[in-house]
Coordinates of C-alpha atoms and ligand atoms in Angstrom, one line a residue:
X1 CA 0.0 0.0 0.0
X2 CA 2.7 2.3 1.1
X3 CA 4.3 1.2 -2.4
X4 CA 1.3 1.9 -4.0
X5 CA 1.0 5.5 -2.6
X6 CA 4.6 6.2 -3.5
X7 CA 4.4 5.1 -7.2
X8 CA 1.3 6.9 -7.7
X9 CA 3.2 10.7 -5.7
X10 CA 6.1 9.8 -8.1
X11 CA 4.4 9.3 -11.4
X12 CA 2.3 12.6 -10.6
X13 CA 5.7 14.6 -9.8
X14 CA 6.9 13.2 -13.4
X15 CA 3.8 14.2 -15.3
X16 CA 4.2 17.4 -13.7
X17 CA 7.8 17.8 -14.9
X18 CA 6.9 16.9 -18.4
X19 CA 4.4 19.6 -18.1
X20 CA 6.4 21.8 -16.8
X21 CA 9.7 20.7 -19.4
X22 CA 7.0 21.2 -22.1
X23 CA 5.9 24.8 -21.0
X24 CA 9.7 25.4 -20.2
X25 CA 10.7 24.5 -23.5
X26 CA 8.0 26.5 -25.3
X27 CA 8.6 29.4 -23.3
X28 CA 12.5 29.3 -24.2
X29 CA 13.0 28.1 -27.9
X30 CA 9.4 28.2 -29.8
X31 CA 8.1 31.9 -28.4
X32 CA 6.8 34.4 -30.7
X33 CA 9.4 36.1 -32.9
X34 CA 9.4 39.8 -30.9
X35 CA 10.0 37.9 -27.1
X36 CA 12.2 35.6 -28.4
X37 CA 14.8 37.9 -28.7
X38 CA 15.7 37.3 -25.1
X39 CA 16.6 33.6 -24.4
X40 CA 16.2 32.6 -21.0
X41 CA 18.1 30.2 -18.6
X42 CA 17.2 29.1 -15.7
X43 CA 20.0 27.7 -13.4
X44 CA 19.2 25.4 -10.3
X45 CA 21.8 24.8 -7.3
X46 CA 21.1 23.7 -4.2
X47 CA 23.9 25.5 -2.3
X48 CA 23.3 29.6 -1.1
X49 CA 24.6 32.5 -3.3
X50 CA 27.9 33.4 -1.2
X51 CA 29.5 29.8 -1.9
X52 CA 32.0 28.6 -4.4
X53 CA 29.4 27.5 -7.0
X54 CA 26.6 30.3 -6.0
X55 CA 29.3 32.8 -6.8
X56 CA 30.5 31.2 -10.0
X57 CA 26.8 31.0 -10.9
X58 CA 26.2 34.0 -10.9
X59 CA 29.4 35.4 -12.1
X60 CA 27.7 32.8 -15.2
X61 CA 24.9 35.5 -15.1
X62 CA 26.7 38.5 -15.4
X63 CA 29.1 37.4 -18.3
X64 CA 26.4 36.0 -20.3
X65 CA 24.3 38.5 -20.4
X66 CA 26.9 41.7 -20.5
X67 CA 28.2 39.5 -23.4
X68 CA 25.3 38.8 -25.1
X69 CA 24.4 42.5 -25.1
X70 CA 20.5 41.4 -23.4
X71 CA 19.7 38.1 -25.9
X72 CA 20.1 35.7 -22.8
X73 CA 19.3 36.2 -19.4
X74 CA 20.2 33.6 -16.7
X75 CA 18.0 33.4 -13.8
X76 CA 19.8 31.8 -11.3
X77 CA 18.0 30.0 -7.9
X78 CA 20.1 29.3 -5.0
X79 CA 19.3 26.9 -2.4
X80 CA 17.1 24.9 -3.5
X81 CA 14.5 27.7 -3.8
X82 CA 13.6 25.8 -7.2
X83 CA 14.3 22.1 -7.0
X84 CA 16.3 19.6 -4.6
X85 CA 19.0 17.6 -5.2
X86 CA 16.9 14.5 -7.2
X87 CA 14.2 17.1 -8.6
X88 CA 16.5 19.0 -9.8
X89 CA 18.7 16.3 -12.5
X90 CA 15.2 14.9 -13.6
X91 CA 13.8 18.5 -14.1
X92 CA 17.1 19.2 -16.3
X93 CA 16.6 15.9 -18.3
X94 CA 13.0 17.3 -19.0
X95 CA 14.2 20.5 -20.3
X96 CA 12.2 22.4 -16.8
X97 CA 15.5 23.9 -16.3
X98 CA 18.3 24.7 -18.4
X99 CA 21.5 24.3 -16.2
X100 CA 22.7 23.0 -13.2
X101 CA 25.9 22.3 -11.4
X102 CA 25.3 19.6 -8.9
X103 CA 28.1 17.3 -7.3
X104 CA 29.8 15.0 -9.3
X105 CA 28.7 12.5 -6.2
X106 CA 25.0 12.6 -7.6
X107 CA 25.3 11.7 -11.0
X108 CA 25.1 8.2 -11.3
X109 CA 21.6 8.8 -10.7
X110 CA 21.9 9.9 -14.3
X111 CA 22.8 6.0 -15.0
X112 CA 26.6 6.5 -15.7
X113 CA 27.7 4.9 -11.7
X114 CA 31.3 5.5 -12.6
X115 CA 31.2 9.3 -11.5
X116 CA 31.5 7.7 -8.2
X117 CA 34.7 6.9 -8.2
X118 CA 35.6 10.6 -7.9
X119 CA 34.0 9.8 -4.4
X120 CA 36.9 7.1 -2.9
X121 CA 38.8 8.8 0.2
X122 CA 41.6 10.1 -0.4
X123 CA 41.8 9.4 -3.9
X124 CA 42.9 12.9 -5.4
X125 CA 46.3 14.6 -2.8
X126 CA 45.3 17.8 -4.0
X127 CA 43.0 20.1 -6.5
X128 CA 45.5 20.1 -9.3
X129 CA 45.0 16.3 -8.9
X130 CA 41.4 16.6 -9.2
X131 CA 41.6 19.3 -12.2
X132 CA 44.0 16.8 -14.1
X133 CA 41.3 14.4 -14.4
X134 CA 39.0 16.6 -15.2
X135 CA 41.3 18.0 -18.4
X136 CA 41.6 14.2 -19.7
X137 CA 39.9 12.2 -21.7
X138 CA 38.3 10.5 -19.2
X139 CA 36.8 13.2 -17.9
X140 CA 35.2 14.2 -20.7
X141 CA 34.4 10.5 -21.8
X142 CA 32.1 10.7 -18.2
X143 CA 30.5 14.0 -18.9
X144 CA 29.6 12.7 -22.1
X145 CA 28.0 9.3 -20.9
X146 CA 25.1 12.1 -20.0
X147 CA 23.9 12.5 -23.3
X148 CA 21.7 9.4 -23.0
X149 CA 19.8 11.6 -20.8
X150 CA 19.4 14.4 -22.9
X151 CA 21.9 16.3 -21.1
X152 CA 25.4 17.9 -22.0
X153 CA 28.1 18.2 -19.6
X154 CA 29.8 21.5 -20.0
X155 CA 32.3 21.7 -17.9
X156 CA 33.7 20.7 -13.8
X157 CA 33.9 22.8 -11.2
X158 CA 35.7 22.7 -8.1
X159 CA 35.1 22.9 -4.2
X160 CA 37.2 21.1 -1.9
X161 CA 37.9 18.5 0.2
X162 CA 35.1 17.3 3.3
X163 CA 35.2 17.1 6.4
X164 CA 32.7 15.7 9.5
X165 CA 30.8 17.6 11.9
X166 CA 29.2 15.4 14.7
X167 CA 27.5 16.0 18.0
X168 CA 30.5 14.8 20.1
X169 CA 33.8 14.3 19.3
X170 CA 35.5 12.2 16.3
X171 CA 38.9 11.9 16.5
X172 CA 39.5 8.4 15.2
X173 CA 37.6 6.2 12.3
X174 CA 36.0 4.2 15.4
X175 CA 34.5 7.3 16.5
X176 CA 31.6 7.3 13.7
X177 CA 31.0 4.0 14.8
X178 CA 27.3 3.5 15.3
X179 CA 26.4 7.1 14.8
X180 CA 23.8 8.2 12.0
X181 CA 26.0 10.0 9.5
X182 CA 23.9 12.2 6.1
X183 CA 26.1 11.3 2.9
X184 CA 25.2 12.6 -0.7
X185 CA 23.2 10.1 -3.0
X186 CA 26.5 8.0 -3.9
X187 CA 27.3 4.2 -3.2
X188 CA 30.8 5.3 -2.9
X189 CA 29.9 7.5 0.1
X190 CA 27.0 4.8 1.6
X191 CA 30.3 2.1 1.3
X192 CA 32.9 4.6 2.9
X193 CA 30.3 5.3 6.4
X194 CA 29.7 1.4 6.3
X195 CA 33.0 0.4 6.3
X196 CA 33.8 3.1 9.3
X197 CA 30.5 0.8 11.2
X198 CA 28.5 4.3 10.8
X199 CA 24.2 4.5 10.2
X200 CA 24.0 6.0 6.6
X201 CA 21.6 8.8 5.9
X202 CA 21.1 10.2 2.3
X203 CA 19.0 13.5 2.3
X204 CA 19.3 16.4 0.1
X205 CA 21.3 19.2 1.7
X206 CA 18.5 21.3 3.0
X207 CA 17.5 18.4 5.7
X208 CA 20.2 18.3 6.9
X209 CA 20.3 20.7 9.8
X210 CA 16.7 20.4 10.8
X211 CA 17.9 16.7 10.8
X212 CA 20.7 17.2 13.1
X213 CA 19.2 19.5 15.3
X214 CA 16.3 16.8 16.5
X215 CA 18.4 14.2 16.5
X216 CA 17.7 12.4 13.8
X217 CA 20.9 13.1 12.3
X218 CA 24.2 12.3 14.5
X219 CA 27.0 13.8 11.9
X220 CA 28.0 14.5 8.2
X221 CA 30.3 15.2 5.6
X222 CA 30.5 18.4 4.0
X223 CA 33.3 21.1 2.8
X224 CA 33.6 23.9 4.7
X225 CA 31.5 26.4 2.4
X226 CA 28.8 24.2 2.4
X227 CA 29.4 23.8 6.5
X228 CA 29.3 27.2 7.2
X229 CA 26.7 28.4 4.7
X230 CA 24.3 25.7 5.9
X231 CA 25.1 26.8 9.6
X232 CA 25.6 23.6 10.4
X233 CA 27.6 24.9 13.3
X234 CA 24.7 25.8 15.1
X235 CA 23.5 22.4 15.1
X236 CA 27.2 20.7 15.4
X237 CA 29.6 20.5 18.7
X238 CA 32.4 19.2 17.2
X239 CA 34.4 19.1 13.4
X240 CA 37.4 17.1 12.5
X241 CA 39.4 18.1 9.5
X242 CA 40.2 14.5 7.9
X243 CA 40.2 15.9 4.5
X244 CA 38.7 12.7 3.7
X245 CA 37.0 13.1 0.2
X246 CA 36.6 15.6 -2.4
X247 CA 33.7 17.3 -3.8
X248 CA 33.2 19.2 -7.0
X249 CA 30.7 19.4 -9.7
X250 CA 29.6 19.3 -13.4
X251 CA 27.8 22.0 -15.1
X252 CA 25.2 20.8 -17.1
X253 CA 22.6 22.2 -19.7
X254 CA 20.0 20.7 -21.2
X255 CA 21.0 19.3 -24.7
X256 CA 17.8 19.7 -27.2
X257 CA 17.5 23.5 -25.3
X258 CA 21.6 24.1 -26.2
X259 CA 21.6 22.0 -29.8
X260 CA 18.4 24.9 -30.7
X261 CA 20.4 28.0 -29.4
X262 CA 22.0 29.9 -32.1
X263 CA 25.7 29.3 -33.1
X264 CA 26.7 32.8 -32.0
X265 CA 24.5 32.5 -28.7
X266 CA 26.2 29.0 -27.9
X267 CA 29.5 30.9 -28.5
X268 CA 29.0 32.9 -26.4
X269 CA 27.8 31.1 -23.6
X270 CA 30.7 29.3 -23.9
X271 CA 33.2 31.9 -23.4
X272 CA 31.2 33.1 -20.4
X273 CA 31.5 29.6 -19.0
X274 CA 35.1 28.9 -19.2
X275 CA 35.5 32.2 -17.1
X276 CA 33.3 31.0 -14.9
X277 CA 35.1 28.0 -14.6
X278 CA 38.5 29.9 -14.2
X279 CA 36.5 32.1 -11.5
X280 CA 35.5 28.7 -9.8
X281 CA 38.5 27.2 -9.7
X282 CA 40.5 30.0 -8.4
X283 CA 38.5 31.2 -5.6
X284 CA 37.5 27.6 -4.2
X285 CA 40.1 27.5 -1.7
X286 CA 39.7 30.8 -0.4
X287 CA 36.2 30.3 -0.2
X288 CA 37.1 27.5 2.3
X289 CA 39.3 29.0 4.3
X290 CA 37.3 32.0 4.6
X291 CA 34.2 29.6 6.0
X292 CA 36.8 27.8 8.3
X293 CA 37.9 31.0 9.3
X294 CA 34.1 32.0 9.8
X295 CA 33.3 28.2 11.7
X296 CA 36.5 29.2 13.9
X297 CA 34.9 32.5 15.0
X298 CA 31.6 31.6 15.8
X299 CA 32.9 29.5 18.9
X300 CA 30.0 26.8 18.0
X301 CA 32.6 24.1 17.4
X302 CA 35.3 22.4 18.7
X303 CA 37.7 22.0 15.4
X304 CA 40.3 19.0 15.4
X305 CA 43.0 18.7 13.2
X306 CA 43.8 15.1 13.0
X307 CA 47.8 14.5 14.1
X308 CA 50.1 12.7 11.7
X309 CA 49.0 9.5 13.6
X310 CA 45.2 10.1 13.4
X311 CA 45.7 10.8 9.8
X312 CA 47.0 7.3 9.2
X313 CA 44.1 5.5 11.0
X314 CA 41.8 7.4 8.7
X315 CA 43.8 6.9 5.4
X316 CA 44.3 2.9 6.5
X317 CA 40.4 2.4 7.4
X318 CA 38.9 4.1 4.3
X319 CA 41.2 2.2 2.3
X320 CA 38.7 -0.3 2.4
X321 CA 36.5 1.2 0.9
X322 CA 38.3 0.3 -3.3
X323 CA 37.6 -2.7 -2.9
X324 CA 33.8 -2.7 -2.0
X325 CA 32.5 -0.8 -4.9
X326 CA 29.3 -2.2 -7.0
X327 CA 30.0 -4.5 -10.1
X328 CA 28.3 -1.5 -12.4
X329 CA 31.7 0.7 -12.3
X330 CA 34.1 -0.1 -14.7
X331 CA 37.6 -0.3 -12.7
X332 CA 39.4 1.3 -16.1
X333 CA 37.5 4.2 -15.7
X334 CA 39.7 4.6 -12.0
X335 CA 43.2 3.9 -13.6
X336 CA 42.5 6.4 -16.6
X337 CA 41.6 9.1 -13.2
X338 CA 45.2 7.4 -11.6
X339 CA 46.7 7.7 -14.9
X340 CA 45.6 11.2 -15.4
X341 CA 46.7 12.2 -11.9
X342 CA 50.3 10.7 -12.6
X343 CA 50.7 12.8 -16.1
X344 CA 52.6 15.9 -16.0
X345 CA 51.2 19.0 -15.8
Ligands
LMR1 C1 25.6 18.3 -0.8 O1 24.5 17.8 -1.1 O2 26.0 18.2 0.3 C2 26.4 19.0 -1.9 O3 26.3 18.3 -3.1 C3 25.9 20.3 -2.0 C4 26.6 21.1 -3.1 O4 26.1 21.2 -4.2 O5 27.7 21.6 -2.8

């Protein structure tokens, strides 16, 4: 019955969507010829407007429509004022959105499961690690798996590297033991709390401090933007920076909506995206230090940075984690990311 019930909420939430992707699709290619000068793009995140993608959303904005000269206006909603985290990628594939830039961690949703791997702890040292597979031809090759969805991957853009809040102390891998921990939608990230003997939670990021301030949420994962943006402090004692995973994301537009733009229009969006991108990129560290800066200030939390020691215990019980991954991911997908790590710069 509760099945039932379910089925019937989800297949009225699609119909809607394919409404709305419809009228959405209408209103931006097929309008009469005097509105249709002004082309209009609606981009969904899920994060607020002062983070690393919020900012390089809407520095998106401002570049696409100074350099369009008023043919393309980019409405940008923050925070999930628009659609959540699994909303949002089917709204995309239905053309009810334009863009979005959601993590990398919730794409296999999209049916390509090896965007997981960019999940494993302590896969990628560092961000020029991260951007190196990102430049190769793997990373493109994943981006381009999306097309089966109707949806073009544009380009990757950076955050950082997570950390855990919790409502007491975590010093050690057998501290999350037991615990009820929010992860993103990934079985990367569901594999990693198992194997650390952690409760797994997945809701979309704007649970998650109601959800740890009643209790029904121990801990999490997050960067620090995300962190301190979420005020998750408020709702946190303690935060240990294990620098355990990375998160970043993919910009994505919706592939019939950018195959009908005109050439010029698509050039230019372009251009306005790869400075975007640059934008991204460069300010995503500061961005975190600024927010652990912030986290430090607010006296909320009790920050631990793990010793050489802790570090190890960390590094040596994710390890695990490689070798429990679903049959689905294709382990030449990871040594093309190892191999593009490796190559020079
Ligand atoms: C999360 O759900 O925690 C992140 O994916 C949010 C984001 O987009 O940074």
């Amino acid at each position: 019955m509760k099945n039932t019930s379910t089925c019937m909420h989800r297949g009225t939430r699609r119909e809607w969507l394919t409404r709305m992707g419809t009228v959405a699709a209408s209103a931006a290619l097929m309008v009469p010829a005097r509105a249709q000068k002004v082309i209009v793009i609606q981009f969904s995140h899920v994060v607020t407007p002062d983070t690393t993608k919020g900012r390089a959303a809407l520095r998106f904005k401002e570049l696409a429509e100074a350099r369009s000269a008023g043919r393309v206006r980019v409405e940008v909603y923050p925070n999930s004022t628009l659609y959540k985290d699994r909303e949002e990628l089917e709204a995309l594939r239905l053309g009810a959105v334009q863009m979005l830039a959601p993590s990398l961690s919730k794409l296999s949703a999209l049916g390509v499961p090896d965007f997981e791997y960019f999940d494993l702890p302590y896969l990628f040292p560092d961000a020029a690690s991260f951007r190196r597979v990102c430049t190769a031809a793997v990373g493109a090759s994943l981006l381009g798996q999306l097309e089966a969805n109707d949806i073009r991957g544009l380009a990757y853009w950076d955050n950082g590297f997570k950390v855990f809040t919790a409502n007491r102390p975590v010093r050690l891998p057998s501290d999350l033991k037991g615990l009820r921990v929010r992860v993103q939608a990934s079985k990367t990230l569901v594999s990693q709390m198992k194997t650390l003997g952690a409760e797994v939670s997945i809701s979309p990021l704007t649970a998650v401090y109601e959800a740890l301030r009643n209790g029904q949420l121990d801990a999490q994962e997050n960067v620090l933007t995300n962190i301190e943006s979420q005020r998750l402090h408020e709702v946190q004692s303690h935060m240990t920076l294990t620098q355990h995973g990375y998160l970043a994301y993919a910009v994505l537009v919706n592939q019939t909506f950018w195959d009908r733009l005109p050439a010029e229009i698509r050039q230019v969006l372009e251009g306005a995206l790869r400075d975007a991108t640059q934008f991204a990129n460069q300010i995503a560290p500061q961005e975190n230090q600024r927010a652990l800066a912030k986290l430090k200030a607010s006296g909320r939390l009790a920050i631990h940075t793990p010793t050489t020691g802790e570090m190890e215990q960390w590094r040596q019980a994710l390890s695990q984690v490689s070798r429990q991954l679903p049959a689905s991911m294709n382990p030449a997908v990871l040594e093309a990311m190892q191999r593009a790590m490796r190559a020079p710069p």
